[in-house]
Amino acid sequence: FVFKVNVSMNILQEIIFSLIQSHREGPYWDFKEIAYAKDKNADFVHDVLCMANSITGCDKYIIIGVSDSKDGCKIKGLVGERKCQADYINILRELKFADVRPEIELRTIKIGKKEIDVLIIKESSLKPFYLIERYQKVEPYRIYARILDTNTPVDKSADFTIIERMWRQRFNLDLPPKEKFERILEDTENWHIDVGNEENAYYEPSPEYQILFSELDEGEECYSYFFCNERAFFGTAEFKYHSTTLFKMQYGTVDEMLIYIAIPQIAGFSAKHHYFYYYFIKGSVRHKFHELVCGDGLKCSRAGNRYNPFLVFDSEEDQKSFDKYLKSIPDLEQKVENHDYGNYLFKQKNHRLGEEE
């Protein structure tokens, strides 16, 4: 019972089309009429560094196959030499960055009858990105940025105030405690955590950030039956800054007490029998917490079980699109009821209920 849908591509297409319709370039998007030629690799590197250091707080887009604003941002389509994603990644791989390098992805979308490439530079809090060794005309230790629709010239550095904001963002210095807590949950290696043996966890660089785990009570959820032992236990985690509780979240164990999880969200897709699925939104606080307590957030089943009870979506928009897609499938309830694995789980649950009676 597997669905294969690409909802994120539709969302990306809507974003890019709206940027083209703005008829201008901006702080997180830029138009290129043709792909970067081999003798323009330095321009590519410079553009990526500027985009990666943009402090807009979202993904950035270099849109190839569209003329610039001086020519009206017209959709030209891809012509001449093209690069694949591996070509771009290989260029960056050969460069010597200070410590981390930007993450990029290439997607091809179709608008009307014309294809365009979208080079996505992923948003990161690890700014600033810069080189420690010259690459052609791109100078080392220069911190480039993009302000409004303009890149820092290749022979200059961004203004000091912009660079300061990058460093403050990297070290979470501008964030209030709640937002900082949400950010440091990503830094799983620096958490002192031993769920089940210690009642609290703390962030080693800043021990005032702690997670307090309550005692567990036995309960039951449908996903309990995906594991060898269906016993599950549930409790509450308090996220504290000094003595202040910033927020709370449920956590639990599956496979009796072998695997710890954050309790996922739930969405129903059937009004008749109220069928539903469990999910996480990638990058959400709940998903970060899940990865912290579970270790590998996507591999929480064992003993050869090839099924995973939780879906992980890239965004809330993806989840809503998937939900809409499910509801559009004819006879979906019947397909669920007739699926072999679904029948097995229902029988296991009914068998246990019968034993308890």
CSV table of C-alpha atoms in Angstrom, one decimal:
chain,number,residue,atom,x,y,z
A,1,PHE,CA,0.0,0.0,0.0
A,2,VAL,CA,2.5,2.6,-1.2
A,3,PHE,CA,1.8,6.0,-2.7
A,4,LYS,CA,4.3,7.8,-4.8
A,5,VAL,CA,3.6,11.5,-5.1
A,6,ASN,CA,5.8,14.5,-5.7
A,7,VAL,CA,3.9,17.3,-4.0
A,8,SER,CA,7.0,19.4,-3.2
A,9,MET,CA,7.7,19.9,-6.9
A,10,ASN,CA,4.3,21.5,-7.4
A,11,ILE,CA,5.0,23.8,-4.5
A,12,LEU,CA,8.4,24.7,-5.9
A,13,GLN,CA,6.8,25.5,-9.3
A,14,GLU,CA,4.3,27.8,-7.6
A,15,ILE,CA,7.1,29.6,-5.8
A,16,ILE,CA,9.3,30.1,-8.9
A,17,PHE,CA,6.4,31.2,-11.1
A,18,SER,CA,5.4,33.8,-8.5
A,19,LEU,CA,9.0,35.1,-8.4
A,20,ILE,CA,9.1,35.3,-12.2
A,21,GLN,CA,5.8,37.2,-12.2
A,22,SER,CA,7.3,39.8,-9.8
A,23,HIS,CA,9.4,40.9,-12.8
A,24,ARG,CA,12.4,41.7,-10.6
A,25,GLU,CA,15.2,40.0,-8.8
A,26,GLY,CA,15.4,40.0,-5.0
A,27,PRO,CA,17.4,39.1,-1.9
A,28,TYR,CA,16.9,35.4,-2.3
A,29,TRP,CA,16.4,34.8,-6.0
A,30,ASP,CA,18.3,35.6,-9.2
A,31,PHE,CA,17.7,34.9,-12.8
A,32,LYS,CA,20.2,33.6,-15.4
A,33,GLU,CA,19.3,33.4,-19.0
A,34,ILE,CA,21.7,30.5,-19.7
A,35,ALA,CA,23.5,27.9,-17.6
A,36,TYR,CA,27.0,28.6,-16.3
A,37,ALA,CA,29.6,27.8,-18.9
A,38,LYS,CA,32.9,26.1,-18.0
A,39,ASP,CA,34.7,29.4,-18.1
A,40,LYS,CA,32.1,30.9,-15.7
A,41,ASN,CA,32.6,28.5,-12.8
A,42,ALA,CA,34.0,31.3,-10.7
A,43,ASP,CA,30.8,33.3,-11.3
A,44,PHE,CA,28.8,30.3,-10.1
A,45,VAL,CA,30.9,30.0,-6.9
A,46,HIS,CA,30.6,33.7,-6.2
A,47,ASP,CA,26.8,33.6,-6.7
A,48,VAL,CA,26.4,30.6,-4.5
A,49,LEU,CA,28.5,32.2,-1.7
A,50,CYS,CA,26.4,35.5,-1.9
A,51,MET,CA,23.1,33.6,-1.8
A,52,ALA,CA,24.2,31.2,0.9
A,53,ASN,CA,25.1,34.2,3.1
A,54,SER,CA,21.9,36.1,2.5
A,55,ILE,CA,20.2,36.7,5.8
A,56,THR,CA,16.6,36.3,4.5
A,57,GLY,CA,16.0,33.2,6.5
A,58,CYS,CA,14.7,31.0,3.6
A,59,ASP,CA,16.0,28.9,0.8
A,60,LYS,CA,17.6,30.8,-2.1
A,61,TYR,CA,17.0,30.3,-5.8
A,62,ILE,CA,19.2,30.8,-8.9
A,63,ILE,CA,16.7,30.4,-11.7
A,64,ILE,CA,18.2,29.4,-15.0
A,65,GLY,CA,16.4,29.9,-18.3
A,66,VAL,CA,14.8,33.3,-17.4
A,67,SER,CA,16.2,36.6,-18.5
A,68,ASP,CA,17.1,39.2,-15.9
A,69,SER,CA,15.0,42.2,-14.9
A,70,LYS,CA,16.5,44.4,-17.5
A,71,ASP,CA,15.0,42.2,-20.2
A,72,GLY,CA,11.7,41.8,-18.4
A,73,CYS,CA,12.2,38.4,-16.7
A,74,LYS,CA,11.1,36.5,-19.7
A,75,ILE,CA,10.9,32.7,-19.6
A,76,LYS,CA,13.4,31.6,-22.3
A,77,GLY,CA,13.8,28.0,-21.4
A,78,LEU,CA,17.0,25.9,-21.2
A,79,VAL,CA,19.1,26.3,-24.3
A,80,GLY,CA,22.7,25.3,-25.1
A,81,GLU,CA,25.0,23.7,-22.5
A,82,ARG,CA,23.4,22.5,-19.3
A,83,LYS,CA,24.9,21.3,-16.1
A,84,CYS,CA,23.5,18.5,-13.9
A,85,GLN,CA,23.4,18.6,-10.1
A,86,ALA,CA,26.6,16.5,-9.9
A,87,ASP,CA,28.4,19.1,-12.0
A,88,TYR,CA,27.6,21.9,-9.6
A,89,ILE,CA,28.3,19.8,-6.5
A,90,ASN,CA,31.7,18.7,-7.8
A,91,ILE,CA,32.7,22.3,-8.3
A,92,LEU,CA,32.0,23.1,-4.7
A,93,ARG,CA,33.5,19.8,-3.4
A,94,GLU,CA,36.9,20.8,-4.8
A,95,LEU,CA,36.9,24.1,-3.0
A,96,LYS,CA,38.5,24.7,0.4
A,97,PHE,CA,35.8,26.2,2.7
A,98,ALA,CA,36.6,27.5,6.2
A,99,ASP,CA,34.6,24.8,7.9
A,100,VAL,CA,31.3,24.1,6.2
A,101,ARG,CA,30.1,24.4,2.7
A,102,PRO,CA,26.6,25.4,1.3
A,103,GLU,CA,24.1,22.7,0.5
A,104,ILE,CA,22.6,22.9,-2.9
A,105,GLU,CA,20.1,21.0,-5.0
A,106,LEU,CA,19.1,21.3,-8.7
A,107,ARG,CA,15.5,20.8,-9.8
A,108,THR,CA,14.1,21.1,-13.3
A,109,ILE,CA,10.5,22.4,-13.6
A,110,LYS,CA,8.3,23.0,-16.6
A,111,ILE,CA,6.4,26.3,-17.1
A,112,GLY,CA,4.2,26.1,-20.2
A,113,LYS,CA,6.2,24.2,-22.7
A,114,LYS,CA,9.6,25.4,-21.5
A,115,GLU,CA,11.9,23.8,-19.0
A,116,ILE,CA,14.0,25.9,-16.5
A,117,ASP,CA,16.5,24.8,-13.9
A,118,VAL,CA,16.3,25.9,-10.3
A,119,LEU,CA,19.4,25.8,-8.3
A,120,ILE,CA,18.3,25.8,-4.7
A,121,ILE,CA,20.8,27.0,-2.1
A,122,LYS,CA,19.5,25.6,1.2
A,123,GLU,CA,19.0,28.0,4.1
A,124,SER,CA,21.5,27.4,7.0
A,125,SER,CA,22.3,29.0,10.3
A,126,LEU,CA,26.0,28.2,9.7
A,127,LYS,CA,26.7,31.5,8.0
A,128,PRO,CA,29.1,32.9,7.0
A,129,PHE,CA,30.4,30.6,4.2
A,130,TYR,CA,33.7,31.6,2.8
A,131,LEU,CA,36.8,30.1,1.2
A,132,ILE,CA,40.3,29.8,2.8
A,133,GLU,CA,42.0,29.3,-0.6
A,134,ARG,CA,41.6,31.4,-3.7
A,135,TYR,CA,39.5,29.9,-6.6
A,136,GLN,CA,40.2,31.8,-9.8
A,137,LYS,CA,38.9,35.4,-9.1
A,138,VAL,CA,37.0,34.4,-5.9
A,139,GLU,CA,39.2,35.5,-3.1
A,140,PRO,CA,39.9,33.7,0.2
A,141,TYR,CA,38.6,35.0,3.5
A,142,ARG,CA,36.2,37.4,1.7
A,143,ILE,CA,32.7,37.1,3.1
A,144,TYR,CA,30.3,37.8,0.3
A,145,ALA,CA,26.5,38.4,0.7
A,146,ARG,CA,23.4,39.4,-1.2
A,147,ILE,CA,21.6,42.6,-0.2
A,148,LEU,CA,18.3,43.3,-1.9
A,149,ASP,CA,19.0,42.2,-5.5
A,150,THR,CA,22.8,42.9,-5.5
A,151,ASN,CA,25.8,40.6,-4.8
A,152,THR,CA,28.9,41.8,-3.0
A,153,PRO,CA,31.5,42.5,-5.6
A,154,VAL,CA,34.1,39.7,-6.0
A,155,ASP,CA,37.0,42.0,-4.8
A,156,LYS,CA,35.2,43.3,-1.7
A,157,SER,CA,33.6,41.9,1.5
A,158,ALA,CA,30.1,42.6,2.8
A,159,ASP,CA,29.5,45.4,5.2
A,160,PHE,CA,30.6,44.8,8.8
A,161,THR,CA,27.0,45.0,10.2
A,162,ILE,CA,25.9,42.3,7.8
A,163,ILE,CA,28.8,40.0,8.7
A,164,GLU,CA,28.1,40.6,12.4
A,165,ARG,CA,24.5,39.5,11.9
A,166,MET,CA,25.7,36.3,10.2
A,167,TRP,CA,27.9,35.4,13.2
A,168,ARG,CA,25.2,36.3,15.7
A,169,GLN,CA,22.9,34.0,13.7
A,170,ARG,CA,25.4,31.1,13.8
A,171,PHE,CA,25.7,31.3,17.6
A,172,ASN,CA,22.0,32.0,18.2
A,173,LEU,CA,22.9,35.3,20.0
A,174,ASP,CA,19.8,37.1,18.7
A,175,LEU,CA,17.3,34.5,19.6
A,176,PRO,CA,14.9,34.6,22.6
A,177,PRO,CA,15.3,31.4,24.8
A,178,LYS,CA,12.3,29.5,23.3
A,179,GLU,CA,13.6,30.0,19.7
A,180,LYS,CA,17.2,29.2,20.8
A,181,PHE,CA,15.9,26.0,22.4
A,182,GLU,CA,14.3,25.0,19.2
A,183,ARG,CA,17.5,25.7,17.3
A,184,ILE,CA,19.9,23.8,19.7
A,185,LEU,CA,17.7,20.7,19.5
A,186,GLU,CA,19.4,20.2,16.1
A,187,ASP,CA,22.8,19.9,17.8
A,188,THR,CA,22.3,16.3,18.9
A,189,GLU,CA,26.0,15.6,19.5
A,190,ASN,CA,26.2,18.2,22.3
A,191,TRP,CA,23.3,17.0,24.3
A,192,HIS,CA,23.9,15.0,27.5
A,193,ILE,CA,20.9,12.7,27.3
A,194,ASP,CA,20.1,9.2,28.6
A,195,VAL,CA,16.4,8.8,28.4
A,196,GLY,CA,15.1,6.0,30.7
A,197,ASN,CA,18.1,6.2,33.0
A,198,GLU,CA,18.3,9.9,33.8
A,199,GLU,CA,15.2,12.1,34.4
A,200,ASN,CA,16.7,15.1,32.7
A,201,ALA,CA,18.9,16.0,29.7
A,202,TYR,CA,20.9,19.2,29.2
A,203,TYR,CA,22.7,21.0,26.5
A,204,GLU,CA,26.4,20.8,27.3
A,205,PRO,CA,27.5,24.2,25.9
A,206,SER,CA,24.6,25.9,27.8
A,207,PRO,CA,23.5,23.6,30.7
A,208,GLU,CA,20.7,26.1,31.6
A,209,TYR,CA,18.8,24.5,28.7
A,210,GLN,CA,17.3,21.2,30.0
A,211,ILE,CA,14.6,18.7,29.2
A,212,LEU,CA,12.8,17.1,32.1
A,213,PHE,CA,11.2,13.7,31.5
A,214,SER,CA,8.1,12.7,33.5
A,215,GLU,CA,7.4,9.2,34.6
A,216,LEU,CA,5.8,6.9,32.0
A,217,ASP,CA,2.3,5.4,32.0
A,218,GLU,CA,1.4,2.4,29.9
A,219,GLY,CA,-0.9,3.2,26.9
A,220,GLU,CA,-1.7,2.2,23.4
A,221,GLU,CA,-1.4,3.6,19.9
A,222,CYS,CA,-1.9,1.9,16.5
A,223,TYR,CA,1.8,2.2,15.7
A,224,SER,CA,2.6,0.1,18.8
A,225,TYR,CA,1.8,-3.0,16.7
A,226,PHE,CA,4.5,-2.3,14.2
A,227,PHE,CA,7.1,-3.6,16.7
A,228,CYS,CA,8.0,-7.0,18.2
A,229,ASN,CA,6.5,-6.1,21.5
A,230,GLU,CA,3.3,-4.0,21.3
A,231,ARG,CA,3.6,-2.5,24.8
A,232,ALA,CA,4.0,1.2,24.8
A,233,PHE,CA,4.4,3.9,27.5
A,234,PHE,CA,3.8,7.6,27.4
A,235,GLY,CA,4.9,10.7,29.3
A,236,THR,CA,5.6,14.4,29.1
A,237,ALA,CA,8.8,16.3,28.4
A,238,GLU,CA,9.3,19.8,29.8
A,239,PHE,CA,11.7,22.0,28.0
A,240,LYS,CA,13.2,24.3,30.6
A,241,TYR,CA,15.4,27.4,30.6
A,242,HIS,CA,16.8,27.7,34.1
A,243,SER,CA,13.7,27.1,36.2
A,244,THR,CA,11.2,28.4,33.5
A,245,THR,CA,9.3,25.9,31.4
A,246,LEU,CA,9.3,27.2,27.9
A,247,PHE,CA,7.0,24.5,26.4
A,248,LYS,CA,6.0,20.9,26.8
A,249,MET,CA,5.7,17.9,24.5
A,250,GLN,CA,4.7,14.3,24.8
A,251,TYR,CA,7.3,11.5,24.4
A,252,GLY,CA,7.0,7.8,24.8
A,253,THR,CA,8.5,4.3,24.2
A,254,VAL,CA,7.6,1.6,21.7
A,255,ASP,CA,8.7,-2.1,21.6
A,256,GLU,CA,8.1,-2.0,25.4
A,257,MET,CA,10.9,0.3,26.5
A,258,LEU,CA,13.5,-0.3,23.8
A,259,ILE,CA,12.9,2.6,21.5
A,260,TYR,CA,12.1,6.2,22.6
A,261,ILE,CA,10.1,8.5,20.4
A,262,ALA,CA,8.5,11.9,20.3
A,263,ILE,CA,4.7,11.5,19.9
A,264,PRO,CA,4.0,12.2,16.2
A,265,GLN,CA,1.1,14.3,14.8
A,266,ILE,CA,-2.0,12.6,13.5
A,267,ALA,CA,-4.1,13.3,10.4
A,268,GLY,CA,-7.3,11.6,9.4
A,269,PHE,CA,-8.3,10.9,5.8
A,270,SER,CA,-11.6,9.1,6.1
A,271,ALA,CA,-14.8,10.5,7.4
A,272,LYS,CA,-16.5,7.1,7.4
A,273,HIS,CA,-14.2,5.0,9.5
A,274,HIS,CA,-11.8,7.7,10.5
A,275,TYR,CA,-8.6,6.1,9.1
A,276,PHE,CA,-5.5,8.2,9.9
A,277,TYR,CA,-1.8,8.3,9.6
A,278,TYR,CA,1.0,9.5,11.9
A,279,TYR,CA,3.6,12.0,10.7
A,280,PHE,CA,6.3,14.5,11.4
A,281,ILE,CA,7.2,17.7,9.6
A,282,LYS,CA,10.9,17.7,8.9
A,283,GLY,CA,12.7,20.5,10.7
A,284,SER,CA,9.8,21.1,13.1
A,285,VAL,CA,10.4,21.1,16.9
A,286,ARG,CA,8.6,17.8,17.3
A,287,HIS,CA,10.8,16.2,14.6
A,288,LYS,CA,14.0,17.6,16.1
A,289,PHE,CA,13.0,16.2,19.5
A,290,HIS,CA,12.2,12.9,17.9
A,291,GLU,CA,15.6,12.6,16.3
A,292,LEU,CA,17.2,13.6,19.6
A,293,VAL,CA,15.5,10.9,21.7
A,294,CYS,CA,15.3,8.3,19.0
A,295,GLY,CA,18.8,8.6,17.6
A,296,ASP,CA,17.9,7.9,13.9
A,297,GLY,CA,14.5,9.4,13.5
A,298,LEU,CA,13.7,7.5,10.4
A,299,LYS,CA,14.7,4.0,11.5
A,300,CYS,CA,12.8,3.3,14.6
A,301,SER,CA,11.7,-0.2,13.8
A,302,ARG,CA,13.8,-3.4,14.3
A,303,ALA,CA,13.9,-7.2,13.9
A,304,GLY,CA,13.6,-7.0,10.1
A,305,ASN,CA,10.4,-4.9,10.1
A,306,ARG,CA,10.6,-3.1,6.8
A,307,TYR,CA,7.7,-0.8,7.6
A,308,ASN,CA,8.0,2.5,9.4
A,309,PRO,CA,4.8,3.8,11.1
A,310,PHE,CA,5.7,7.4,10.7
A,311,LEU,CA,5.7,9.6,7.6
A,312,VAL,CA,8.1,12.5,7.4
A,313,PHE,CA,7.1,15.5,5.2
A,314,ASP,CA,9.5,18.2,4.0
A,315,SER,CA,6.9,20.9,4.9
A,316,GLU,CA,3.4,21.6,6.2
A,317,GLU,CA,2.4,22.3,2.6
A,318,ASP,CA,3.6,18.8,1.5
A,319,GLN,CA,1.6,17.2,4.3
A,320,LYS,CA,-1.6,19.2,3.3
A,321,SER,CA,-1.0,18.2,-0.4
A,322,PHE,CA,-0.6,14.6,0.6
A,323,ASP,CA,-3.7,14.7,2.7
A,324,LYS,CA,-5.7,16.1,-0.2
A,325,TYR,CA,-4.2,13.5,-2.5
A,326,LEU,CA,-5.3,10.7,-0.2
A,327,LYS,CA,-8.9,12.0,0.0
A,328,SER,CA,-9.1,12.0,-3.8
A,329,ILE,CA,-8.3,8.3,-4.2
A,330,PRO,CA,-11.4,6.3,-5.1
A,331,ASP,CA,-12.2,3.4,-2.8
A,332,LEU,CA,-9.3,4.1,-0.5
A,333,GLU,CA,-11.0,2.7,2.6
A,334,GLN,CA,-11.5,-0.6,0.8
A,335,LYS,CA,-7.9,-0.7,-0.3
A,336,VAL,CA,-6.7,-0.2,3.3
A,337,GLU,CA,-9.0,-2.9,4.7
A,338,ASN,CA,-7.9,-5.4,2.1
A,339,HIS,CA,-4.2,-4.8,2.5
A,340,ASP,CA,-2.4,-7.9,3.9
A,341,TYR,CA,-0.3,-6.0,6.4
A,342,GLY,CA,-3.2,-4.0,7.5
A,343,ASN,CA,-5.3,-7.1,8.1
A,344,TYR,CA,-2.4,-8.6,10.1
A,345,LEU,CA,-2.2,-5.6,12.4
A,346,PHE,CA,-5.9,-5.5,13.0
A,347,LYS,CA,-5.9,-9.3,13.9
A,348,GLN,CA,-3.0,-8.8,16.3
A,349,LYS,CA,-4.8,-5.9,18.0
A,350,ASN,CA,-8.2,-7.8,18.2
A,351,HIS,CA,-6.3,-10.9,19.5
A,352,ARG,CA,-4.8,-8.9,22.4
A,353,LEU,CA,-8.2,-7.3,23.2
A,354,GLY,CA,-9.7,-10.7,23.3
A,355,GLU,CA,-7.0,-11.9,25.8
A,356,GLU,CA,-7.7,-8.9,28.0
A,357,GLU,CA,-11.4,-9.6,28.1
